[in-house]
Amino acid sequence: MNADAQIILTCTFGGTALRLLDAGLDARAYEINHRAAELARQAANGRALIAGSMGPIGRMPLALGAVTYAEAVDQFADQARALAEGGVDLFSIESMSDIAEMMAAIEGARRAVDLPIFATMSFDTNGKTLLGITPTYAAIELTKAGVAAFGANCGRGPEDVAAILQEMRSAAYGAILIAKPNAGIPEIRAGKAVYSTSPARMALFAREWVRSGARIIGGCCGTTPQHIAAIREALGGKSAPTRQQMIR
Ligand SMILES: [Zn+2]
């Protein structure tokens, strides 16, 4: 928080019950999401908005037919309800590769509560998502879905983001765009993931994201408070819209 972030995310990326099943924690999904939201609120202490993080169920369950669309909606609705009751201000649905799963998450979040939704996909495979979704297609579908903001998160690093955003902006002029890339591609050193992009380099790219239309800026995997502080300094504190602008 001393990095002066304006939005912080809950640690609930893998918080759907189906995803928690892997860890044997599916029965505690409500408690985990609710508590994570409470803890984030406490930590922010009024200085930042709290975004409830919602990531993929995992293993492409819709594309592979392991769950139905309605089941996926239920999963995300349950998670969103727990996050909302824990006190989040908005939802950040992120790292999606499958547009159908993204739509299920949006529908689930809306079923639970009326809060702003940020929707980002991971364009990590030659400029597309793993399932071949292009930034143009994502922008068109997410505009139709009427989310508060959309863009790119995770992925291969800060270098790819400007081109993705420019494509999105061409397809959806006037949309509030989000840039939240990884701090580079992780290398495994001594069993640990190490990210190579320095805070200064990330901040340099952040200016480029803004020129490409981003109005909500952050970092995904490998991002440290130092990265966020460097970005804030580089952008002069103009990285996030107000709560009023976010709520449609
Ligand atoms: Zn990431």
PDB file of C-alpha atoms and ligand atoms in Angstrom:
ATOM      1  CA  MET A   1       0.000   0.000   0.000  1.00  0.00           C
ATOM      2  CA  ASN A   2       2.913   2.393   0.473  1.00  0.00           C
ATOM      3  CA  ALA A   3       3.345   2.136  -3.290  1.00  0.00           C
ATOM      4  CA  ASP A   4       0.180   4.275  -3.447  1.00  0.00           C
ATOM      5  CA  ALA A   5      -1.902   1.821  -5.450  1.00  0.00           C
ATOM      6  CA  GLN A   6      -5.454   3.040  -6.054  1.00  0.00           C
ATOM      7  CA  ILE A   7      -6.891  -0.430  -6.557  1.00  0.00           C
ATOM      8  CA  ILE A   8      -5.765  -3.630  -4.836  1.00  0.00           C
ATOM      9  CA  LEU A   9      -6.873  -7.154  -5.661  1.00  0.00           C
ATOM     10  CA  THR A  10      -7.984  -9.896  -3.314  1.00  0.00           C
ATOM     11  CA  CYS A  11      -5.916 -13.116  -3.308  1.00  0.00           C
ATOM     12  CA  THR A  12      -8.842 -15.090  -4.704  1.00  0.00           C
ATOM     13  CA  PHE A  13      -7.718 -15.712  -8.281  1.00  0.00           C
ATOM     14  CA  GLY A  14      -8.339 -19.467  -7.960  1.00  0.00           C
ATOM     15  CA  GLY A  15     -11.329 -19.032  -5.664  1.00  0.00           C
ATOM     16  CA  THR A  16     -14.113 -20.869  -7.470  1.00  0.00           C
ATOM     17  CA  ALA A  17     -15.190 -24.004  -5.615  1.00  0.00           C
ATOM     18  CA  LEU A  18     -14.229 -26.189  -8.581  1.00  0.00           C
ATOM     19  CA  ARG A  19     -10.735 -24.732  -8.657  1.00  0.00           C
ATOM     20  CA  LEU A  20     -10.367 -25.134  -4.884  1.00  0.00           C
ATOM     21  CA  LEU A  21     -11.339 -28.795  -5.249  1.00  0.00           C
ATOM     22  CA  ASP A  22      -7.732 -29.512  -6.284  1.00  0.00           C
ATOM     23  CA  ALA A  23      -6.622 -28.464  -2.806  1.00  0.00           C
ATOM     24  CA  GLY A  24      -9.533 -30.153  -1.064  1.00  0.00           C
ATOM     25  CA  LEU A  25     -10.857 -26.738  -0.050  1.00  0.00           C
ATOM     26  CA  ASP A  26     -14.013 -26.566  -2.181  1.00  0.00           C
ATOM     27  CA  ALA A  27     -16.318 -26.754   0.838  1.00  0.00           C
ATOM     28  CA  ARG A  28     -14.621 -23.654   2.238  1.00  0.00           C
ATOM     29  CA  ALA A  29     -14.926 -21.546  -0.920  1.00  0.00           C
ATOM     30  CA  TYR A  30     -17.343 -19.042   0.617  1.00  0.00           C
ATOM     31  CA  GLU A  31     -15.220 -18.568   3.741  1.00  0.00           C
ATOM     32  CA  ILE A  32     -11.971 -18.172   1.749  1.00  0.00           C
ATOM     33  CA  ASN A  33     -13.366 -15.553  -0.618  1.00  0.00           C
ATOM     34  CA  HIS A  34     -15.241 -13.683   2.090  1.00  0.00           C
ATOM     35  CA  ARG A  35     -12.208 -13.547   4.388  1.00  0.00           C
ATOM     36  CA  ALA A  36      -9.854 -12.513   1.588  1.00  0.00           C
ATOM     37  CA  ALA A  37     -12.122  -9.562   0.806  1.00  0.00           C
ATOM     38  CA  GLU A  38     -12.258  -8.573   4.470  1.00  0.00           C
ATOM     39  CA  LEU A  39      -8.467  -8.744   4.809  1.00  0.00           C
ATOM     40  CA  ALA A  40      -7.916  -6.652   1.669  1.00  0.00           C
ATOM     41  CA  ARG A  41     -10.346  -4.053   2.999  1.00  0.00           C
ATOM     42  CA  GLN A  42      -8.537  -3.934   6.314  1.00  0.00           C
ATOM     43  CA  ALA A  43      -5.165  -3.555   4.594  1.00  0.00           C
ATOM     44  CA  ALA A  44      -6.412  -0.798   2.286  1.00  0.00           C
ATOM     45  CA  ASN A  45      -8.026   1.020   5.190  1.00  0.00           C
ATOM     46  CA  GLY A  46      -9.957   3.301   2.859  1.00  0.00           C
ATOM     47  CA  ARG A  47      -6.929   4.263   0.763  1.00  0.00           C
ATOM     48  CA  ALA A  48      -7.696   2.039  -2.230  1.00  0.00           C
ATOM     49  CA  LEU A  49     -10.598   0.330  -3.927  1.00  0.00           C
ATOM     50  CA  ILE A  50     -10.801  -3.437  -3.473  1.00  0.00           C
ATOM     51  CA  ALA A  51     -11.195  -5.536  -6.585  1.00  0.00           C
ATOM     52  CA  GLY A  52     -12.369  -9.106  -6.077  1.00  0.00           C
ATOM     53  CA  SER A  53     -10.093 -11.212  -8.267  1.00  0.00           C
ATOM     54  CA  MET A  54     -11.801 -13.994 -10.216  1.00  0.00           C
ATOM     55  CA  GLY A  55      -9.680 -16.248 -12.430  1.00  0.00           C
ATOM     56  CA  PRO A  56     -10.393 -19.252 -14.621  1.00  0.00           C
ATOM     57  CA  ILE A  57     -11.843 -22.453 -13.200  1.00  0.00           C
ATOM     58  CA  GLY A  58      -8.837 -24.145 -14.777  1.00  0.00           C
ATOM     59  CA  ARG A  59      -8.241 -26.778 -17.453  1.00  0.00           C
ATOM     60  CA  MET A  60     -10.561 -25.023 -19.951  1.00  0.00           C
ATOM     61  CA  PRO A  61     -13.681 -26.778 -18.620  1.00  0.00           C
ATOM     62  CA  LEU A  62     -16.126 -25.179 -21.047  1.00  0.00           C
ATOM     63  CA  ALA A  63     -14.007 -25.700 -24.143  1.00  0.00           C
ATOM     64  CA  LEU A  64     -13.404 -29.334 -23.148  1.00  0.00           C
ATOM     65  CA  GLY A  65     -16.972 -29.971 -22.038  1.00  0.00           C
ATOM     66  CA  ALA A  66     -16.136 -30.788 -18.413  1.00  0.00           C
ATOM     67  CA  VAL A  67     -18.772 -28.338 -17.151  1.00  0.00           C
ATOM     68  CA  THR A  68     -21.782 -26.696 -18.766  1.00  0.00           C
ATOM     69  CA  TYR A  69     -22.123 -22.954 -19.235  1.00  0.00           C
ATOM     70  CA  ALA A  70     -24.819 -22.855 -16.535  1.00  0.00           C
ATOM     71  CA  GLU A  71     -22.545 -24.701 -14.094  1.00  0.00           C
ATOM     72  CA  ALA A  72     -19.735 -22.246 -14.794  1.00  0.00           C
ATOM     73  CA  VAL A  73     -22.086 -19.304 -14.167  1.00  0.00           C
ATOM     74  CA  ASP A  74     -23.059 -20.868 -10.807  1.00  0.00           C
ATOM     75  CA  GLN A  75     -19.387 -21.245  -9.840  1.00  0.00           C
ATOM     76  CA  PHE A  76     -18.627 -17.585 -10.503  1.00  0.00           C
ATOM     77  CA  ALA A  77     -21.895 -16.365  -8.965  1.00  0.00           C
ATOM     78  CA  ASP A  78     -21.050 -18.141  -5.695  1.00  0.00           C
ATOM     79  CA  GLN A  79     -17.549 -16.682  -5.664  1.00  0.00           C
ATOM     80  CA  ALA A  80     -18.797 -13.177  -6.502  1.00  0.00           C
ATOM     81  CA  ARG A  81     -21.426 -13.309  -3.733  1.00  0.00           C
ATOM     82  CA  ALA A  82     -18.794 -14.239  -1.148  1.00  0.00           C
ATOM     83  CA  LEU A  83     -16.467 -11.476  -2.340  1.00  0.00           C
ATOM     84  CA  ALA A  84     -19.267  -8.899  -2.333  1.00  0.00           C
ATOM     85  CA  GLU A  85     -20.394  -9.891   1.153  1.00  0.00           C
ATOM     86  CA  GLY A  86     -16.756  -9.558   2.242  1.00  0.00           C
ATOM     87  CA  GLY A  87     -16.799  -5.969   0.993  1.00  0.00           C
ATOM     88  CA  VAL A  88     -15.195  -5.688  -2.466  1.00  0.00           C
ATOM     89  CA  ASP A  89     -15.919  -2.540  -4.514  1.00  0.00           C
ATOM     90  CA  LEU A  90     -15.708  -4.220  -7.918  1.00  0.00           C
ATOM     91  CA  PHE A  91     -14.752  -7.458  -9.624  1.00  0.00           C
ATOM     92  CA  SER A  92     -11.623  -8.108 -11.650  1.00  0.00           C
ATOM     93  CA  ILE A  93     -12.205 -11.122 -13.870  1.00  0.00           C
ATOM     94  CA  GLU A  94      -8.761 -11.896 -15.236  1.00  0.00           C
ATOM     95  CA  SER A  95      -6.382 -14.162 -17.140  1.00  0.00           C
ATOM     96  CA  MET A  96      -9.189 -15.654 -19.181  1.00  0.00           C
ATOM     97  CA  SER A  97      -8.325 -17.508 -22.395  1.00  0.00           C
ATOM     98  CA  ASP A  98     -11.844 -18.609 -23.280  1.00  0.00           C
ATOM     99  CA  ILE A  99     -14.447 -15.979 -24.182  1.00  0.00           C
ATOM    100  CA  ALA A 100     -17.265 -18.354 -23.100  1.00  0.00           C
ATOM    101  CA  GLU A 101     -15.740 -18.710 -19.633  1.00  0.00           C
ATOM    102  CA  MET A 102     -15.313 -14.927 -19.472  1.00  0.00           C
ATOM    103  CA  MET A 103     -18.997 -14.466 -20.300  1.00  0.00           C
ATOM    104  CA  ALA A 104     -19.956 -17.066 -17.668  1.00  0.00           C
ATOM    105  CA  ALA A 105     -17.932 -15.143 -15.074  1.00  0.00           C
ATOM    106  CA  ILE A 106     -19.541 -11.828 -16.057  1.00  0.00           C
ATOM    107  CA  GLU A 107     -23.019 -13.359 -15.892  1.00  0.00           C
ATOM    108  CA  GLY A 108     -22.237 -14.979 -12.545  1.00  0.00           C
ATOM    109  CA  ALA A 109     -20.885 -11.764 -11.042  1.00  0.00           C
ATOM    110  CA  ARG A 110     -23.971  -9.870 -12.217  1.00  0.00           C
ATOM    111  CA  ARG A 111     -26.294 -12.475 -10.843  1.00  0.00           C
ATOM    112  CA  ALA A 112     -24.657 -12.111  -7.424  1.00  0.00           C
ATOM    113  CA  VAL A 113     -24.547  -8.331  -7.126  1.00  0.00           C
ATOM    114  CA  ASP A 114     -24.510  -5.084  -9.081  1.00  0.00           C
ATOM    115  CA  LEU A 115     -20.866  -3.984  -8.924  1.00  0.00           C
ATOM    116  CA  PRO A 116     -18.534  -2.723 -11.667  1.00  0.00           C
ATOM    117  CA  ILE A 117     -16.710  -5.449 -13.595  1.00  0.00           C
ATOM    118  CA  PHE A 118     -13.184  -5.282 -15.006  1.00  0.00           C
ATOM    119  CA  ALA A 119     -12.592  -8.029 -17.570  1.00  0.00           C
ATOM    120  CA  THR A 120      -9.126  -8.925 -18.835  1.00  0.00           C
ATOM    121  CA  MET A 121      -7.834 -11.757 -20.961  1.00  0.00           C
ATOM    122  CA  SER A 122      -4.352 -13.190 -21.271  1.00  0.00           C
ATOM    123  CA  PHE A 123      -3.000 -12.727 -24.817  1.00  0.00           C
ATOM    124  CA  ASP A 124       0.003 -14.964 -24.378  1.00  0.00           C
ATOM    125  CA  THR A 125       0.036 -16.962 -27.617  1.00  0.00           C
ATOM    126  CA  ASN A 126       1.274 -14.982 -30.644  1.00  0.00           C
ATOM    127  CA  GLY A 127      -0.896 -12.003 -29.749  1.00  0.00           C
ATOM    128  CA  LYS A 128      -3.972 -14.153 -29.071  1.00  0.00           C
ATOM    129  CA  THR A 129      -5.216 -16.086 -26.061  1.00  0.00           C
ATOM    130  CA  LEU A 130      -4.403 -19.775 -25.736  1.00  0.00           C
ATOM    131  CA  LEU A 131      -7.763 -20.512 -27.357  1.00  0.00           C
ATOM    132  CA  GLY A 132      -7.108 -18.155 -30.250  1.00  0.00           C
ATOM    133  CA  ILE A 133      -9.185 -15.144 -29.129  1.00  0.00           C
ATOM    134  CA  THR A 134      -7.842 -11.930 -30.683  1.00  0.00           C
ATOM    135  CA  PRO A 135      -7.831  -8.569 -28.900  1.00  0.00           C
ATOM    136  CA  THR A 136     -10.275  -7.281 -31.547  1.00  0.00           C
ATOM    137  CA  TYR A 137     -12.762 -10.082 -30.928  1.00  0.00           C
ATOM    138  CA  ALA A 138     -12.411  -9.741 -27.149  1.00  0.00           C
ATOM    139  CA  ALA A 139     -13.003  -5.971 -27.375  1.00  0.00           C
ATOM    140  CA  ILE A 140     -16.150  -6.429 -29.465  1.00  0.00           C
ATOM    141  CA  GLU A 141     -17.592  -9.094 -27.151  1.00  0.00           C
ATOM    142  CA  LEU A 142     -16.688  -7.261 -23.941  1.00  0.00           C
ATOM    143  CA  THR A 143     -18.187  -4.030 -25.275  1.00  0.00           C
ATOM    144  CA  LYS A 144     -21.405  -5.928 -25.995  1.00  0.00           C
ATOM    145  CA  ALA A 145     -21.271  -7.375 -22.477  1.00  0.00           C
ATOM    146  CA  GLY A 146     -21.170  -3.821 -21.129  1.00  0.00           C
ATOM    147  CA  VAL A 147     -18.372  -4.244 -18.582  1.00  0.00           C
ATOM    148  CA  ALA A 148     -16.946  -1.142 -16.903  1.00  0.00           C
ATOM    149  CA  ALA A 149     -13.456  -1.701 -18.338  1.00  0.00           C
ATOM    150  CA  PHE A 150     -11.539  -4.373 -20.204  1.00  0.00           C
ATOM    151  CA  GLY A 151      -8.053  -5.134 -21.443  1.00  0.00           C
ATOM    152  CA  ALA A 152      -5.061  -7.421 -21.140  1.00  0.00           C
ATOM    153  CA  ASN A 153      -3.458  -9.004 -18.105  1.00  0.00           C
ATOM    154  CA  CYS A 154      -0.760 -11.586 -17.387  1.00  0.00           C
ATOM    155  CA  GLY A 155       0.647 -12.678 -20.771  1.00  0.00           C
ATOM    156  CA  ARG A 156       4.236 -12.524 -21.882  1.00  0.00           C
ATOM    157  CA  GLY A 157       5.276  -9.185 -20.419  1.00  0.00           C
ATOM    158  CA  PRO A 158       5.125  -5.414 -20.818  1.00  0.00           C
ATOM    159  CA  GLU A 159       6.449  -5.365 -24.399  1.00  0.00           C
ATOM    160  CA  ASP A 160       3.298  -6.887 -25.949  1.00  0.00           C
ATOM    161  CA  VAL A 161       0.708  -4.678 -24.293  1.00  0.00           C
ATOM    162  CA  ALA A 162       0.680  -1.535 -26.437  1.00  0.00           C
ATOM    163  CA  ALA A 163      -0.085  -3.470 -29.640  1.00  0.00           C
ATOM    164  CA  ILE A 164      -2.897  -5.385 -27.913  1.00  0.00           C
ATOM    165  CA  LEU A 165      -4.449  -2.178 -26.566  1.00  0.00           C
ATOM    166  CA  GLN A 166      -4.202  -0.431 -29.917  1.00  0.00           C
ATOM    167  CA  GLU A 167      -6.076  -3.316 -31.493  1.00  0.00           C
ATOM    168  CA  MET A 168      -8.731  -3.151 -28.767  1.00  0.00           C
ATOM    169  CA  ARG A 169      -9.046   0.610 -29.096  1.00  0.00           C
ATOM    170  CA  SER A 170      -9.596   0.333 -32.843  1.00  0.00           C
ATOM    171  CA  ALA A 171     -12.402  -2.167 -32.219  1.00  0.00           C
ATOM    172  CA  ALA A 172     -13.972  -0.319 -29.289  1.00  0.00           C
ATOM    173  CA  TYR A 173     -13.151   3.371 -29.376  1.00  0.00           C
ATOM    174  CA  GLY A 174     -13.827   5.113 -26.084  1.00  0.00           C
ATOM    175  CA  ALA A 175     -13.683   1.986 -23.946  1.00  0.00           C
ATOM    176  CA  ILE A 176     -11.809   2.196 -20.644  1.00  0.00           C
ATOM    177  CA  LEU A 177      -8.812  -0.069 -21.252  1.00  0.00           C
ATOM    178  CA  ILE A 178      -6.780  -1.982 -18.692  1.00  0.00           C
ATOM    179  CA  ALA A 179      -3.071  -2.869 -18.902  1.00  0.00           C
ATOM    180  CA  LYS A 180      -1.872  -5.322 -16.272  1.00  0.00           C
ATOM    181  CA  PRO A 181       0.953  -7.462 -17.689  1.00  0.00           C
ATOM    182  CA  ASN A 182       3.435  -9.729 -16.011  1.00  0.00           C
ATOM    183  CA  ALA A 183       6.877  -8.383 -15.187  1.00  0.00           C
ATOM    184  CA  GLY A 184       8.310 -10.430 -18.038  1.00  0.00           C
ATOM    185  CA  ILE A 185       8.353 -14.149 -18.670  1.00  0.00           C
ATOM    186  CA  PRO A 186       9.340 -16.152 -15.592  1.00  0.00           C
ATOM    187  CA  GLU A 187      12.538 -18.173 -15.578  1.00  0.00           C
ATOM    188  CA  ILE A 188      12.842 -20.984 -13.084  1.00  0.00           C
ATOM    189  CA  ARG A 189      16.021 -20.520 -11.031  1.00  0.00           C
ATOM    190  CA  ALA A 190      16.703 -22.843  -8.109  1.00  0.00           C
ATOM    191  CA  GLY A 191      13.067 -23.929  -8.142  1.00  0.00           C
ATOM    192  CA  LYS A 192      11.716 -20.374  -7.961  1.00  0.00           C
ATOM    193  CA  ALA A 193      10.040 -18.286 -10.644  1.00  0.00           C
ATOM    194  CA  VAL A 194      12.129 -15.198 -11.342  1.00  0.00           C
ATOM    195  CA  TYR A 195      10.727 -12.289 -13.385  1.00  0.00           C
ATOM    196  CA  SER A 196      13.215 -10.223 -15.317  1.00  0.00           C
ATOM    197  CA  THR A 197      11.481  -6.862 -15.887  1.00  0.00           C
ATOM    198  CA  SER A 198      12.750  -4.177 -13.511  1.00  0.00           C
ATOM    199  CA  PRO A 199      10.469  -1.554 -11.958  1.00  0.00           C
ATOM    200  CA  ALA A 200      12.099   1.153 -14.090  1.00  0.00           C
ATOM    201  CA  ARG A 201      11.524  -0.792 -17.297  1.00  0.00           C
ATOM    202  CA  MET A 202       7.914  -1.527 -16.356  1.00  0.00           C
ATOM    203  CA  ALA A 203       7.367   2.200 -15.697  1.00  0.00           C
ATOM    204  CA  LEU A 204       8.834   3.064 -19.093  1.00  0.00           C
ATOM    205  CA  PHE A 205       6.336   0.769 -20.769  1.00  0.00           C
ATOM    206  CA  ALA A 206       3.467   2.123 -18.651  1.00  0.00           C
ATOM    207  CA  ARG A 207       3.784   5.460 -20.473  1.00  0.00           C
ATOM    208  CA  GLU A 208       3.398   3.574 -23.736  1.00  0.00           C
ATOM    209  CA  TRP A 209       0.261   1.809 -22.435  1.00  0.00           C
ATOM    210  CA  VAL A 210      -1.288   5.173 -21.598  1.00  0.00           C
ATOM    211  CA  ARG A 211      -0.489   6.468 -25.094  1.00  0.00           C
ATOM    212  CA  SER A 212      -2.210   3.337 -26.419  1.00  0.00           C
ATOM    213  CA  GLY A 213      -5.369   4.130 -24.481  1.00  0.00           C
ATOM    214  CA  ALA A 214      -4.965   2.432 -21.092  1.00  0.00           C
ATOM    215  CA  ARG A 215      -6.619   4.196 -18.191  1.00  0.00           C
ATOM    216  CA  ILE A 216      -6.274   1.477 -15.581  1.00  0.00           C
ATOM    217  CA  ILE A 217      -2.706   0.291 -15.098  1.00  0.00           C
ATOM    218  CA  GLY A 218      -1.135  -2.361 -12.946  1.00  0.00           C
ATOM    219  CA  GLY A 219       1.026  -5.443 -12.922  1.00  0.00           C
ATOM    220  CA  CYS A 220       0.330  -9.159 -12.810  1.00  0.00           C
ATOM    221  CA  CYS A 221       2.743 -12.026 -12.016  1.00  0.00           C
ATOM    222  CA  GLY A 222       6.167 -10.905 -10.834  1.00  0.00           C
ATOM    223  CA  THR A 223       5.026  -7.350 -10.067  1.00  0.00           C
ATOM    224  CA  THR A 224       6.278  -6.013  -6.739  1.00  0.00           C
ATOM    225  CA  PRO A 225       5.329  -2.896  -4.764  1.00  0.00           C
ATOM    226  CA  GLN A 226       8.475  -1.336  -6.265  1.00  0.00           C
ATOM    227  CA  HIS A 227       7.056  -1.848  -9.762  1.00  0.00           C
ATOM    228  CA  ILE A 228       3.785  -0.185  -8.792  1.00  0.00           C
ATOM    229  CA  ALA A 229       5.587   2.722  -7.108  1.00  0.00           C
ATOM    230  CA  ALA A 230       7.714   3.239 -10.230  1.00  0.00           C
ATOM    231  CA  ILE A 231       4.628   3.184 -12.457  1.00  0.00           C
ATOM    232  CA  ARG A 232       2.809   5.656 -10.207  1.00  0.00           C
ATOM    233  CA  GLU A 233       5.768   8.013 -10.326  1.00  0.00           C
ATOM    234  CA  ALA A 234       6.105   7.740 -14.095  1.00  0.00           C
ATOM    235  CA  LEU A 235       2.427   8.428 -14.654  1.00  0.00           C
ATOM    236  CA  GLY A 236       2.091  11.220 -12.123  1.00  0.00           C
ATOM    237  CA  GLY A 237      -0.848   9.556 -10.384  1.00  0.00           C
ATOM    238  CA  LYS A 238      -3.177   9.497 -13.381  1.00  0.00           C
ATOM    239  CA  SER A 239      -3.525   5.752 -13.680  1.00  0.00           C
ATOM    240  CA  ALA A 240      -7.050   5.059 -12.475  1.00  0.00           C
ATOM    241  CA  PRO A 241     -10.510   6.491 -13.102  1.00  0.00           C
ATOM    242  CA  THR A 242     -12.593   7.603 -10.155  1.00  0.00           C
ATOM    243  CA  ARG A 243     -15.175   5.324  -8.627  1.00  0.00           C
ATOM    244  CA  GLN A 244     -17.834   7.480 -10.249  1.00  0.00           C
ATOM    245  CA  GLN A 245     -16.329   6.966 -13.720  1.00  0.00           C
ATOM    246  CA  MET A 246     -16.145   3.220 -13.197  1.00  0.00           C
ATOM    247  CA  ILE A 247     -19.769   2.751 -12.273  1.00  0.00           C
ATOM    248  CA  ARG A 248     -21.967   2.777 -15.295  1.00  0.00           C
TER     249      ARG A 248
HETATM  250 ZN    ZN B   1      -0.095 -13.062 -14.306  1.00  0.00          ZN
END
